[in-house]
Short mmCIF file of C-alpha atoms in Angstrom, two decimals:
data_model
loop_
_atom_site.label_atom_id
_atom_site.label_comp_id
_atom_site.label_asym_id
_atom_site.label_seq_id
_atom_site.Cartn_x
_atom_site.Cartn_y
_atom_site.Cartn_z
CA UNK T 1 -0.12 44.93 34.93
CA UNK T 2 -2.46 42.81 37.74
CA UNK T 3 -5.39 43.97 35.27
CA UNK T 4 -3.87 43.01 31.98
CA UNK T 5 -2.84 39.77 33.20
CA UNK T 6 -6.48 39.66 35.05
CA UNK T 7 -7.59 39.75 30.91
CA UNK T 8 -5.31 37.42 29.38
CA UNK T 9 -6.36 34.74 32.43
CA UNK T 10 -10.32 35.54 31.30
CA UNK T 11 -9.06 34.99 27.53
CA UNK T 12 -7.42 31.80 28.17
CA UNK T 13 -10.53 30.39 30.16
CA UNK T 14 -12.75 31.27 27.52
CA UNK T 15 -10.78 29.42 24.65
CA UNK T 16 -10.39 26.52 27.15
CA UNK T 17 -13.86 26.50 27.81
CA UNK T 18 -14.85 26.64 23.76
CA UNK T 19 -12.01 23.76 23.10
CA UNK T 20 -13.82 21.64 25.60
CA UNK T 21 -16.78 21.77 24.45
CA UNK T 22 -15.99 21.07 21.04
CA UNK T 23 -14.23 18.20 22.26
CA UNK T 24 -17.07 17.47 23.92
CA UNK T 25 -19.42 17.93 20.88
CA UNK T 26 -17.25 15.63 18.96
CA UNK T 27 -16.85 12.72 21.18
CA UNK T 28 -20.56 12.66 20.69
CA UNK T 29 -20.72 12.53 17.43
CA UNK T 30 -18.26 10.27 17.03
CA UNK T 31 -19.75 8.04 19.93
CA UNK T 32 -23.47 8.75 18.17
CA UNK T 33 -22.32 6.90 14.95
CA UNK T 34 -20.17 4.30 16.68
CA UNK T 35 -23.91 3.36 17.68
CA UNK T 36 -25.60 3.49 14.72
CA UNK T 37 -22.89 1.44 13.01
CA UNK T 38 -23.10 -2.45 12.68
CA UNK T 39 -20.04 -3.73 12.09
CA UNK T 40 -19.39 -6.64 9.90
CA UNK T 41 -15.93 -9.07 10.81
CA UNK T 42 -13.83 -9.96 7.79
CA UNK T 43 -10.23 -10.14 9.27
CA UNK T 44 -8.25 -10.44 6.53
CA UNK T 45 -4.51 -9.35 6.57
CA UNK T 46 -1.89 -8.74 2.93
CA UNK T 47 1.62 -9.12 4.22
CA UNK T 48 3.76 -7.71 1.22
CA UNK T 49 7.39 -8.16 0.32
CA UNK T 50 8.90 -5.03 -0.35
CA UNK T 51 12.35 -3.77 -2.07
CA UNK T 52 14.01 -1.34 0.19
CA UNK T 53 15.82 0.50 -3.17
CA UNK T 54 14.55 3.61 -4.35
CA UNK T 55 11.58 2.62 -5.82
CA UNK T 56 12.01 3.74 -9.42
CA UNK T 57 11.04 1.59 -13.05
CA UNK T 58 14.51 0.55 -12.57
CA UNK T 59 14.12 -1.14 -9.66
CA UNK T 60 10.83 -2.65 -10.77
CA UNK T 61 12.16 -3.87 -13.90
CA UNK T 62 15.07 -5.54 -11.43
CA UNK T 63 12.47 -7.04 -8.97
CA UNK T 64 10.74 -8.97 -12.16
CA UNK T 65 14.40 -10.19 -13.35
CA UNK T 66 13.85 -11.46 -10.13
CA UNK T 67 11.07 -13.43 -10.46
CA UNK T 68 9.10 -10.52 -8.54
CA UNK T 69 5.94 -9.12 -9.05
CA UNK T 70 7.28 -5.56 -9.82
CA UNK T 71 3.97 -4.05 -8.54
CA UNK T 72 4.01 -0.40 -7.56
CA UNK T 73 2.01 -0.06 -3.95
CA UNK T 74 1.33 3.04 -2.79
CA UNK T 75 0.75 3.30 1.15
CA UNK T 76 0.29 6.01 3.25
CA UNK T 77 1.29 8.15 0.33
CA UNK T 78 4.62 6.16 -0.33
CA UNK T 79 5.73 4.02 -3.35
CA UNK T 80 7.13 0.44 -2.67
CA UNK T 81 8.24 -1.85 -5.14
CA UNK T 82 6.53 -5.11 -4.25
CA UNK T 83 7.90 -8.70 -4.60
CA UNK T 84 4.88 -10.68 -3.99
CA UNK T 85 1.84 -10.08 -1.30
CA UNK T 86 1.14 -13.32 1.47
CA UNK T 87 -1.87 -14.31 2.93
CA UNK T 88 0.31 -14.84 6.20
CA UNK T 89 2.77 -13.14 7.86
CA UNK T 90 5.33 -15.93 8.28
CA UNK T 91 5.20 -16.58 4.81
CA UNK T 92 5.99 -13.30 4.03
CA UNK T 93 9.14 -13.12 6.63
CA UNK T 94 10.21 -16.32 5.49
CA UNK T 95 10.07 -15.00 1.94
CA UNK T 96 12.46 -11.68 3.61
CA UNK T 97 14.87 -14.29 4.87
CA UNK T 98 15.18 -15.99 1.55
CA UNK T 99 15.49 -12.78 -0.42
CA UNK T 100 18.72 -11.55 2.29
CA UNK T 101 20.43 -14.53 1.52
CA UNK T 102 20.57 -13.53 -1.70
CA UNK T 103 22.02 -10.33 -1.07
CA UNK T 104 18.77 -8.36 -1.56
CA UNK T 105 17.43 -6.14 1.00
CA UNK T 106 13.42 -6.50 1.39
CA UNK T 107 11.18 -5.44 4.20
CA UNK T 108 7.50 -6.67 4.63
CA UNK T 109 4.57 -4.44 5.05
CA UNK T 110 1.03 -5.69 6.57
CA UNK T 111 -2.09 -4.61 5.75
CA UNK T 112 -5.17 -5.84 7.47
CA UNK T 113 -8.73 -5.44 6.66
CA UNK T 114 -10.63 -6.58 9.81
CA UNK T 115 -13.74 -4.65 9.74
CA UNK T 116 -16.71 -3.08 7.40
CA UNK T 117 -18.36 -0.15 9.33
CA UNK T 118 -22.16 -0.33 7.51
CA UNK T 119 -23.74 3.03 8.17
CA UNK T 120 -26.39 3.16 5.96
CA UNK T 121 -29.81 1.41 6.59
CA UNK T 122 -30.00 -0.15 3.21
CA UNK T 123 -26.13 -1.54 3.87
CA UNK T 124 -27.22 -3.42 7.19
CA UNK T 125 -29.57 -4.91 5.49
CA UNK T 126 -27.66 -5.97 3.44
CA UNK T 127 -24.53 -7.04 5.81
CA UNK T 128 -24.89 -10.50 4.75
CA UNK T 129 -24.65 -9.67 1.11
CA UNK T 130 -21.87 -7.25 1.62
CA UNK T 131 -20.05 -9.88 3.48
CA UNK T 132 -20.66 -12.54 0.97
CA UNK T 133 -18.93 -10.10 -1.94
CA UNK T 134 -16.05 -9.34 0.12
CA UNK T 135 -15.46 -13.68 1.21
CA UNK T 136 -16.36 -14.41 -2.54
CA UNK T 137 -13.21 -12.11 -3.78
CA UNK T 138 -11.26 -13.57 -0.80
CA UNK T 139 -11.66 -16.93 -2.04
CA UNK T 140 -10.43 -15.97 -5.55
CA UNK T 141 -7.64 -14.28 -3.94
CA UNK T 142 -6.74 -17.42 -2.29
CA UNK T 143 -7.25 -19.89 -5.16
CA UNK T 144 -5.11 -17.34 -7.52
CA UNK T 145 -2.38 -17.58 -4.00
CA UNK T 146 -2.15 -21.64 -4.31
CA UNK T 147 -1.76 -21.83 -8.20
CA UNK T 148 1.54 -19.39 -7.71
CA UNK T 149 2.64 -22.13 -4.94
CA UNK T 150 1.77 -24.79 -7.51
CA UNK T 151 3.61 -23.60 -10.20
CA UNK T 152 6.24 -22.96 -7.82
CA UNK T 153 6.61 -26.64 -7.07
CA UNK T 154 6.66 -27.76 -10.85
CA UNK T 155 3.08 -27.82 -11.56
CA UNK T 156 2.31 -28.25 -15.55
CA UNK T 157 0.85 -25.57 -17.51
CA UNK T 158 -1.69 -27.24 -18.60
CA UNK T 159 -3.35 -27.64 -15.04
CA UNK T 160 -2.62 -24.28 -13.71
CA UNK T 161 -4.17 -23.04 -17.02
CA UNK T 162 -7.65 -24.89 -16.32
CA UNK T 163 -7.59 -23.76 -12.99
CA UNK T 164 -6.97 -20.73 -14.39
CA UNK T 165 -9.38 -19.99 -16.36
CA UNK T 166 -11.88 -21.52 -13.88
CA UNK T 167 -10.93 -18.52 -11.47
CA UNK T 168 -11.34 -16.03 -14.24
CA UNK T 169 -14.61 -17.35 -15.34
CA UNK T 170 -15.58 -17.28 -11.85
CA UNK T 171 -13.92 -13.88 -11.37
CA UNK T 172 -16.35 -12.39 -14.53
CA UNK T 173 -19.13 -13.96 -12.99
CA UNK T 174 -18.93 -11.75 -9.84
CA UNK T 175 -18.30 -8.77 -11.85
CA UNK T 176 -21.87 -9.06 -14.01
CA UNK T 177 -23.75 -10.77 -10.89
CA UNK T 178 -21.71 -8.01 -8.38
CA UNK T 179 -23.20 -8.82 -5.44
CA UNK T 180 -21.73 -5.80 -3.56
CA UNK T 181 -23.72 -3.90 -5.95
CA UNK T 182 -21.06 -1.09 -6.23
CA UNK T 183 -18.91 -0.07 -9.55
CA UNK T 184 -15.54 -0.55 -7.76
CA UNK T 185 -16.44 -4.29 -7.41
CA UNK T 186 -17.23 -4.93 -10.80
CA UNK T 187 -14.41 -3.34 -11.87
CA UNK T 188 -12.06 -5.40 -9.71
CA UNK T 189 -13.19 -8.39 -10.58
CA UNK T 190 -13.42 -8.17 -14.10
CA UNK T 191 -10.01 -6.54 -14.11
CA UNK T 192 -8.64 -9.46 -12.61
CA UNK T 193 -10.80 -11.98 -15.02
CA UNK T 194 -9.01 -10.15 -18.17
CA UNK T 195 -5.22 -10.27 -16.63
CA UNK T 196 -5.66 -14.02 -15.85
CA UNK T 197 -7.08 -14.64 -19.07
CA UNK T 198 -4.11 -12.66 -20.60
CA UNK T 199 -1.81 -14.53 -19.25
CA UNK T 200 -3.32 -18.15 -19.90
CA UNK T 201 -2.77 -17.32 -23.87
CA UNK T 202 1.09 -18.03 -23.40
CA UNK T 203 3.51 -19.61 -20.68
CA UNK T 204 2.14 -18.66 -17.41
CA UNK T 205 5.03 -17.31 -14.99
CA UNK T 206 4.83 -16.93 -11.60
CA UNK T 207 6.12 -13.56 -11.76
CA UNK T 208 3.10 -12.67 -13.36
CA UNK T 209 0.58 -14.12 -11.26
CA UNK T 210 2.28 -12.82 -8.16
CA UNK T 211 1.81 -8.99 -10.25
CA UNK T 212 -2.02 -9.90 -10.32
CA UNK T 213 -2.06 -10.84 -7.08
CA UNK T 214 -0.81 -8.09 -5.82
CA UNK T 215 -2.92 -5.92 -7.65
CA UNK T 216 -6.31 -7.33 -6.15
CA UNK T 217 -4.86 -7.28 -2.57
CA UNK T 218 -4.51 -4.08 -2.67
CA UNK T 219 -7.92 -3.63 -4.54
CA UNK T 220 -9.11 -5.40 -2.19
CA UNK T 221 -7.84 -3.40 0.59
CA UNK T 222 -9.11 -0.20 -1.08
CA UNK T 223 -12.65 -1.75 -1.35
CA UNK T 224 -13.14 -2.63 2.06
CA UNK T 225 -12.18 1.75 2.86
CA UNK T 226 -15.79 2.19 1.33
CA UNK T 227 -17.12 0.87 4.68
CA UNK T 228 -14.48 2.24 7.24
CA UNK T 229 -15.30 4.96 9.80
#
């Protein structure tokens, strides 16, 4: 028995051993291209309202009766049925307290894009490019953001239409000039350019720019995974 156990002991230490050294081997690696990264600061954050119902084309269609986006995210391999994406997060729990004292249960959902890992040697050269593209999409997130709070507050059509179209003129404009130089960013933006365009041919509801918004949020979000760890 004192020699069988004697064997299992020397078994153990082995597989110990060869766990801690791949461990070991690992942390290396991982510490090696931690070094050879630069990292590029965007800090960003999407702070979505979210139905808490099943989320089903049901609910969807109930969230736009709403006046809500109706947008489909999926996160971490879960659908939510999204009621409009914020740029803050008070704006977005404000937007939860308004939406309970209706009698409708939401929840909100951050996601944050705070950093672009550039590995490659042509991408560091290019980190003030790369960082350009992503603050260029930003700002047409954020000018598509205030014309839903404009037409909110009883803005005409006729002005959030010229804005508008500015945005998606602007918005084709980065998808030809693409200064990211990738396929996903040209698709984004010119995505985006044809949805606001869309909508400028008739009345422009805010339940429809809040479903565009949402949509390049989260394209935006995806984007930024090209350059994570």
């Amino acid at each position: 028995m004192s020699a069988f156990l004697c064997k299992c002991n020397r078994i153990w230490k082995r597989l110990f051993g060869g766990l801690g050294v791949c461990v070991t081997f690992i942390s290396l690696c991982c510490a090696h291209v931690l070094y050879n990264t630069q990292t590029v600061e965007i800090g960003h954050g999407f702070y979505y309202l979210l139905s808490e119902a099943p989320t089903t084309q049901a609910t969807a269609q109930f969230v736009q009766l709403q006046g809500g986006a109706g947008y489909v995210l999926t996160h971490n391999k879960s659908e939510y049925v999204a009621y409009a994406v914020y740029l803050s997060a008070e704006e977005s729990e404000k937007a939860r307290c308004s939406l309970l004292e209706t009698g409708d249960n939401a929840m909100c959902l951050g996601v944050h894009c705070n950093k672009l890992y550039l590995k490659k040697a042509s991408d560091k050269r290019s980190a003030a490019k790369i960082k350009g593209a992503f603050e260029s999409l930003y700002g047409c997130i954020q000018v598509l953001n205030g014309e839903i709070k404009r037409l909110e507050k009883g803005a005409t059509q006729e002005s959030d239409k010229r804005i508008l179209n500015d945005l998606a003129r602007k918005l084709a404009y980065l998808s030809k000039d693409n200064p990211l130089q990738t396929v996903e960013y040209a698709q984004i933006c010119n995505r985006a350019a044809k949805r606001i365009t869309e909508l400028t041919k008739g009345v422009v509801y805010v339940k429809d720019l809040r479903y565009v918004l949402c949509e390049t949020c989260n394209d935006y979000s995806k984007l930024s995974k090209i350059f994570s760890l």
